[in-house]
Amino acid sequence: MFSLEKLTRKNIWNLAPYSCARNEFSGTTATVFLDANENPYGIDNLNRYPDPLQLEVKKLIEKVKGIPTAYTFLGNGSDEAIDLMYRCFCEPKEDNVVAIEPTYGMYKVCADINDVEYRPVLLDENYQITADKLLAACDAHTKVIWICSPNNPTGNDINRDEIVKVLTSFEGIVVVDEAYSDFSAQRPLRFELPRYPNLVVLNTLSKAWASAAIRLGMAFASPAIIDILNKVKYPYNVNLLTQQQAMKILSDPDEVDRWVQLIMQERTRMMQAFSQLSICEKVYPTNANFFLTKVTDAQRIYDYLVSQGIIVRNRTRVQLCNNCLRITIGTRNENSELIGALRQYK
């Protein structure tokens, strides 16, 4: 049986969170604010602390993403939510987490920072995993399983049936990172939250929403899990400028849909063009805004592209990615410049 209280660190479960001035006041009619020791002089409300729970942003996210505000946590990028999973649920030097490998590197970095054992489980030759293999790596001290889908750096969706099997078999928390889900045809797992009390789904404005600079990440989960994350986060973790820009971009989802379609069209063109290059040994299937390709000599080709002022990601040192480059889909002109440079490579 899933028990959130048993999963949560005792000190966190019993924690009395910091109560900031803007938490204590929830009315909408006040015009004089003398509660938070702010400077009364300033412009554009930048002299005032922002809403600590970002309620206006969450209301827009509910319209766009279809997830109620009570199921939504906002952080300083998805990395804040990743770190909080360790701080809330994993006892240092005692608990462990399990993750697919290769995958997004911050899961391990945060584990190391929080002194929590990290257990990677290798994907197969098709960059897939079975639930049985993940579950076999777990023990009584496994608190979290990390699954990135579409995965980074491989680009592919992880088999949904296997994810569901993990969710229904594991008594800890399963985090599914859907940072790239806007580029995938698979139905996002965030819509299944009511069925799985142990599910946490990560999202971000950094990819499809073209807002990497503002650092706005989302975690969708049951209200009980969201309450724990909100207890531990810093009081004003998302600044006002970020909230304002997030509301601006979230107010125009049609434009984002147009960008996504353009990127996916370019993705098809780029993968076809890449497969015809003499340096290319394989282009892997992808459901993200990038693709992984195996080439003849990743380091040499990477260095050549740097000399041409073109930067891609060399993943050759990542497990199962020997001699692989990760190519982000850019504008049509940027993509053509990359292909043109590689056609001149000798």
Coordinates of C-alpha atoms in Angstrom, one line a residue:
M1 CA 0.0 0.0 0.0
F2 CA 1.2 3.5 -0.9
S3 CA 1.7 5.6 2.3
L4 CA 2.9 9.1 1.8
E5 CA 3.6 9.6 5.5
K6 CA 5.9 6.5 5.6
L7 CA 7.7 7.8 2.4
T8 CA 8.2 11.3 3.7
R9 CA 11.2 12.0 5.9
K10 CA 10.0 12.3 9.5
N11 CA 11.5 15.8 10.0
I12 CA 9.7 17.0 6.9
W13 CA 6.4 15.4 7.7
N14 CA 6.5 17.2 11.1
L15 CA 7.9 20.4 9.7
A16 CA 6.2 23.7 10.5
P17 CA 6.9 25.7 7.3
Y18 CA 8.0 29.3 7.3
S19 CA 5.0 31.6 7.2
C20 CA 5.7 34.6 5.1
A21 CA 3.7 37.8 5.1
R22 CA 2.1 37.1 1.7
N23 CA 1.0 33.6 2.9
E24 CA -0.8 35.0 5.9
F25 CA -2.7 37.6 3.9
S26 CA -5.0 36.1 1.2
G27 CA -7.5 38.9 0.7
T28 CA -7.9 41.0 -2.5
T29 CA -9.2 44.3 -1.2
A30 CA -6.2 45.7 0.7
T31 CA -4.4 48.7 -0.7
V32 CA -2.0 49.5 2.1
F33 CA 0.7 46.9 2.7
L34 CA 2.8 47.4 5.8
D35 CA 3.4 43.8 6.7
A36 CA 6.5 42.6 4.9
N37 CA 9.2 45.3 5.6
E38 CA 9.3 46.3 1.9
N39 CA 10.5 49.6 0.6
P40 CA 7.3 51.6 -0.3
Y41 CA 9.0 53.3 -3.2
G42 CA 9.5 51.6 -6.5
I43 CA 8.0 50.9 -9.9
D44 CA 6.0 48.0 -11.5
N45 CA 5.5 46.4 -8.1
L46 CA 9.1 45.3 -8.0
N47 CA 9.4 46.6 -4.5
R48 CA 6.8 44.0 -3.4
Y49 CA 7.4 40.3 -2.7
P50 CA 5.7 38.1 -5.3
D51 CA 2.9 35.7 -4.7
P52 CA 4.7 32.7 -2.9
L53 CA 2.2 30.2 -4.5
Q54 CA 2.0 31.8 -7.9
L55 CA -1.8 31.4 -8.1
E56 CA -2.4 33.5 -11.2
V57 CA 0.2 31.6 -13.1
K58 CA -1.3 28.3 -11.9
K59 CA -4.7 29.4 -13.1
L60 CA -3.3 29.9 -16.6
I61 CA -1.5 26.6 -16.5
E62 CA -4.8 24.9 -15.5
K63 CA -6.4 26.3 -18.7
V64 CA -3.4 25.3 -20.9
K65 CA -2.4 22.0 -19.3
G66 CA -5.7 20.8 -17.9
I67 CA -4.4 20.3 -14.4
P68 CA -6.1 21.9 -11.3
T69 CA -4.0 24.4 -9.3
A70 CA -4.1 22.1 -6.2
Y71 CA -2.2 19.5 -8.3
T72 CA 0.5 22.0 -9.4
F73 CA 3.9 23.0 -7.9
L74 CA 6.0 25.7 -9.6
G75 CA 9.7 26.0 -9.1
N76 CA 12.9 27.6 -10.3
G77 CA 13.2 25.3 -13.2
S78 CA 12.3 21.6 -13.0
D79 CA 15.6 21.2 -11.2
E80 CA 14.1 22.7 -8.1
A81 CA 11.4 20.0 -8.1
I82 CA 14.0 17.3 -8.7
D83 CA 16.0 18.5 -5.7
L84 CA 12.9 18.7 -3.5
M85 CA 12.1 15.0 -4.2
Y86 CA 15.3 14.1 -2.4
R87 CA 15.0 16.7 0.4
C88 CA 11.4 15.7 1.1
F89 CA 11.5 11.9 0.8
C90 CA 15.1 10.5 0.9
E91 CA 17.1 10.2 4.1
P92 CA 20.8 10.9 3.4
K93 CA 23.1 7.9 3.6
E94 CA 20.1 5.6 4.1
D95 CA 17.7 5.7 1.2
N96 CA 18.2 5.2 -2.5
V97 CA 16.6 6.0 -5.9
V98 CA 16.5 4.0 -9.1
A99 CA 16.7 5.6 -12.6
I100 CA 16.9 4.6 -16.2
E101 CA 20.3 5.0 -17.8
P102 CA 21.2 7.0 -19.9
T103 CA 19.0 9.9 -18.9
Y104 CA 18.9 13.5 -17.7
G105 CA 22.0 14.1 -15.6
M106 CA 20.4 16.2 -12.8
Y107 CA 18.7 13.2 -11.2
K108 CA 22.2 11.8 -10.3
V109 CA 23.7 15.2 -9.5
C110 CA 20.9 16.0 -7.0
A111 CA 21.3 12.5 -5.5
D112 CA 25.0 13.1 -5.0
I113 CA 24.3 16.6 -3.5
N114 CA 21.8 15.1 -1.0
D115 CA 24.0 12.1 -0.2
V116 CA 21.4 9.6 -1.5
E117 CA 22.5 6.4 -3.3
Y118 CA 21.7 6.5 -7.1
R119 CA 21.0 3.2 -8.8
P120 CA 21.1 3.4 -12.7
V121 CA 19.5 0.6 -14.7
L122 CA 20.7 0.3 -18.3
L123 CA 18.2 0.6 -21.2
D124 CA 18.3 -2.0 -23.9
E125 CA 19.6 -1.6 -27.4
N126 CA 16.4 0.1 -28.4
Y127 CA 16.7 2.5 -25.5
Q128 CA 13.7 0.8 -23.7
I129 CA 13.3 -0.6 -20.2
T130 CA 11.1 -3.2 -18.6
A131 CA 9.3 -2.6 -15.3
D132 CA 10.7 -5.9 -14.0
K133 CA 14.2 -4.7 -14.5
L134 CA 13.6 -1.4 -12.7
L135 CA 11.8 -3.0 -9.8
A136 CA 14.6 -5.6 -9.4
A137 CA 16.9 -2.8 -8.6
C138 CA 14.7 -1.6 -5.7
D139 CA 14.8 -2.6 -2.1
A140 CA 13.1 -1.5 1.1
H141 CA 15.0 1.8 1.1
T142 CA 14.1 2.8 -2.5
K143 CA 12.0 5.9 -2.3
V144 CA 11.9 7.2 -5.9
I145 CA 12.1 5.8 -9.4
W146 CA 13.1 8.3 -12.2
I147 CA 11.7 7.9 -15.7
C148 CA 12.3 10.6 -18.4
S149 CA 9.8 10.2 -21.3
P150 CA 10.6 11.3 -24.0
N151 CA 14.0 10.5 -22.7
N152 CA 17.1 12.7 -22.8
P153 CA 19.5 12.1 -24.6
T154 CA 17.9 9.3 -26.5
G155 CA 14.7 11.2 -27.5
N156 CA 12.3 8.3 -27.5
D157 CA 9.1 7.7 -25.5
I158 CA 9.5 5.0 -22.8
N159 CA 7.0 2.2 -23.2
R160 CA 3.8 3.4 -21.5
D161 CA 2.7 -0.1 -20.4
E162 CA 6.0 -0.6 -18.6
I163 CA 5.7 2.8 -16.8
V164 CA 2.1 1.9 -15.7
K165 CA 3.4 -1.5 -14.4
V166 CA 6.0 0.4 -12.3
L167 CA 3.3 2.7 -11.0
T168 CA 1.1 -0.1 -9.9
S169 CA 3.8 -2.3 -8.5
F170 CA 6.1 0.2 -6.7
E171 CA 5.1 1.5 -3.3
G172 CA 7.3 4.6 -3.5
I173 CA 7.1 7.6 -5.8
V174 CA 7.5 7.4 -9.5
V175 CA 8.6 10.6 -11.2
V176 CA 8.0 10.8 -14.9
D177 CA 9.8 13.8 -16.5
E178 CA 7.7 14.9 -19.5
A179 CA 9.8 18.0 -20.4
Y180 CA 9.6 17.1 -24.1
S181 CA 6.0 15.8 -24.1
D182 CA 4.8 18.6 -26.3
F183 CA 6.8 17.1 -29.2
S184 CA 5.4 13.6 -28.7
A185 CA 2.1 12.1 -29.9
Q186 CA 1.7 10.1 -26.7
R187 CA -0.9 11.2 -24.3
P188 CA 0.8 12.9 -21.3
L189 CA 0.7 11.0 -18.1
R190 CA -0.3 14.1 -16.1
F191 CA -3.9 13.4 -17.1
E192 CA -3.7 10.1 -15.2
L193 CA -2.8 11.7 -11.9
P194 CA -6.1 10.8 -10.1
R195 CA -5.4 7.1 -10.8
Y196 CA -1.9 7.0 -9.4
P197 CA -1.3 8.6 -5.9
N198 CA 2.4 7.9 -6.2
L199 CA 2.9 9.6 -9.6
V200 CA 4.7 12.9 -10.0
V201 CA 5.0 14.4 -13.5
L202 CA 7.5 17.1 -14.4
N203 CA 7.0 19.8 -17.0
T204 CA 8.8 23.0 -18.0
L205 CA 8.5 26.2 -20.0
S206 CA 12.1 25.8 -21.3
K207 CA 11.4 23.6 -24.3
A208 CA 8.2 24.0 -26.4
W209 CA 7.3 27.2 -24.6
A210 CA 10.6 28.9 -25.6
S211 CA 11.2 30.3 -22.2
A212 CA 14.4 28.6 -20.9
A213 CA 15.7 31.9 -19.6
I214 CA 13.0 32.5 -17.1
R215 CA 13.5 29.2 -15.3
L216 CA 9.9 28.1 -14.7
G217 CA 9.4 24.4 -13.9
M218 CA 6.3 22.5 -13.0
A219 CA 5.6 19.4 -10.9
F220 CA 2.1 17.8 -11.1
A221 CA 1.1 15.4 -8.4
S222 CA -1.6 14.7 -5.8
P223 CA -2.5 17.7 -3.5
A224 CA -0.9 15.8 -0.6
I225 CA 2.5 15.6 -2.4
I226 CA 2.2 19.2 -3.6
D227 CA 1.6 20.3 0.0
I228 CA 4.8 18.7 1.1
L229 CA 6.8 20.3 -1.7
N230 CA 5.3 23.7 -0.8
K231 CA 6.3 23.2 2.9
V232 CA 9.9 22.8 2.0
K233 CA 10.5 25.2 -0.9
Y234 CA 11.9 28.6 -0.2
P235 CA 9.1 31.2 0.4
Y236 CA 9.4 33.2 -2.8
N237 CA 11.1 30.7 -5.1
V238 CA 9.6 32.1 -8.3
N239 CA 10.3 35.8 -8.8
L240 CA 7.8 38.3 -10.1
L241 CA 9.5 38.8 -13.5
T242 CA 9.4 35.1 -14.1
Q243 CA 5.7 35.0 -13.2
Q244 CA 4.9 37.9 -15.4
Q245 CA 6.7 36.4 -18.4
A246 CA 5.2 33.0 -17.8
M247 CA 1.7 34.5 -17.9
K248 CA 2.5 36.3 -21.1
I249 CA 3.7 33.1 -22.9
L250 CA 0.9 31.0 -21.4
S251 CA -1.6 33.4 -22.8
D252 CA -0.7 32.5 -26.4
P253 CA -0.8 28.7 -26.7
D254 CA -1.7 28.9 -30.4
E255 CA 1.7 30.5 -31.1
V256 CA 3.5 27.8 -29.2
D257 CA 1.5 25.1 -31.1
R258 CA 2.8 26.8 -34.3
W259 CA 6.4 26.6 -33.1
V260 CA 6.0 23.0 -32.2
Q261 CA 4.7 22.1 -35.7
L262 CA 7.6 24.0 -37.3
I263 CA 10.1 22.2 -35.1
M264 CA 8.5 18.8 -35.9
Q265 CA 8.6 19.5 -39.6
E266 CA 12.2 20.5 -39.4
R267 CA 12.9 17.4 -37.3
T268 CA 11.7 15.2 -40.1
R269 CA 13.8 17.1 -42.7
M270 CA 16.9 17.1 -40.5
M271 CA 16.8 13.4 -39.7
Q272 CA 16.4 12.5 -43.4
A273 CA 19.2 14.8 -44.4
F274 CA 21.5 13.5 -41.6
S275 CA 20.9 9.9 -42.6
Q276 CA 22.3 10.6 -46.0
L277 CA 25.6 12.1 -44.7
S278 CA 28.7 9.9 -45.1
I279 CA 29.6 10.4 -41.4
C280 CA 26.2 9.1 -40.2
E281 CA 26.0 5.5 -39.1
K282 CA 22.5 5.7 -37.5
V283 CA 19.7 8.2 -36.7
Y284 CA 17.7 7.0 -33.7
P285 CA 13.9 7.5 -33.5
T286 CA 12.8 10.5 -31.5
N287 CA 9.7 12.1 -29.9
A288 CA 11.5 15.2 -28.7
N289 CA 12.8 18.5 -30.2
F290 CA 16.2 16.8 -30.8
F291 CA 17.6 13.5 -32.1
L292 CA 20.5 11.3 -31.3
T293 CA 22.8 10.1 -34.1
K294 CA 25.7 7.7 -34.2
V295 CA 28.6 9.0 -36.3
T296 CA 32.0 7.8 -37.4
D297 CA 34.0 9.9 -34.9
A298 CA 31.9 12.0 -32.5
Q299 CA 34.8 14.0 -30.9
R300 CA 36.4 14.9 -34.2
I301 CA 33.2 15.9 -35.8
Y302 CA 32.2 17.9 -32.7
D303 CA 35.5 19.8 -32.7
Y304 CA 35.1 20.5 -36.4
L305 CA 31.6 22.0 -35.9
V306 CA 32.9 24.1 -33.0
S307 CA 35.5 25.5 -35.4
Q308 CA 32.7 26.4 -37.7
G309 CA 30.8 28.2 -34.9
I310 CA 28.2 25.5 -34.6
I311 CA 27.5 23.8 -31.3
V312 CA 25.9 20.4 -30.9
R313 CA 26.1 18.1 -27.9
N314 CA 28.7 15.3 -27.8
R315 CA 27.3 12.4 -25.9
T316 CA 30.0 9.9 -26.6
R317 CA 31.0 9.5 -23.0
V318 CA 27.4 8.7 -21.9
Q319 CA 26.6 5.0 -21.5
L320 CA 25.1 3.4 -24.6
C321 CA 25.9 6.5 -26.6
N322 CA 29.4 5.8 -27.9
N323 CA 30.2 8.1 -30.9
C324 CA 26.8 9.8 -30.6
L325 CA 25.9 13.4 -31.1
R326 CA 22.7 15.0 -29.9
I327 CA 21.3 17.5 -32.3
T328 CA 18.7 20.1 -31.2
I329 CA 16.3 21.2 -33.9
G330 CA 16.9 24.9 -34.6
T331 CA 15.4 27.3 -37.2
R332 CA 15.5 26.2 -40.9
N333 CA 18.5 28.4 -41.5
E334 CA 20.4 27.1 -38.5
N335 CA 19.6 23.5 -39.5
S336 CA 20.7 24.1 -43.1
E337 CA 23.9 25.6 -41.9
L338 CA 24.7 22.5 -39.8
I339 CA 24.0 20.1 -42.8
G340 CA 26.0 22.3 -45.1
A341 CA 29.0 22.3 -42.8
L342 CA 28.9 18.5 -42.4
R343 CA 28.7 18.0 -46.1
Q344 CA 32.1 19.8 -46.3
Y345 CA 33.6 17.7 -43.5
K346 CA 36.5 15.5 -44.5

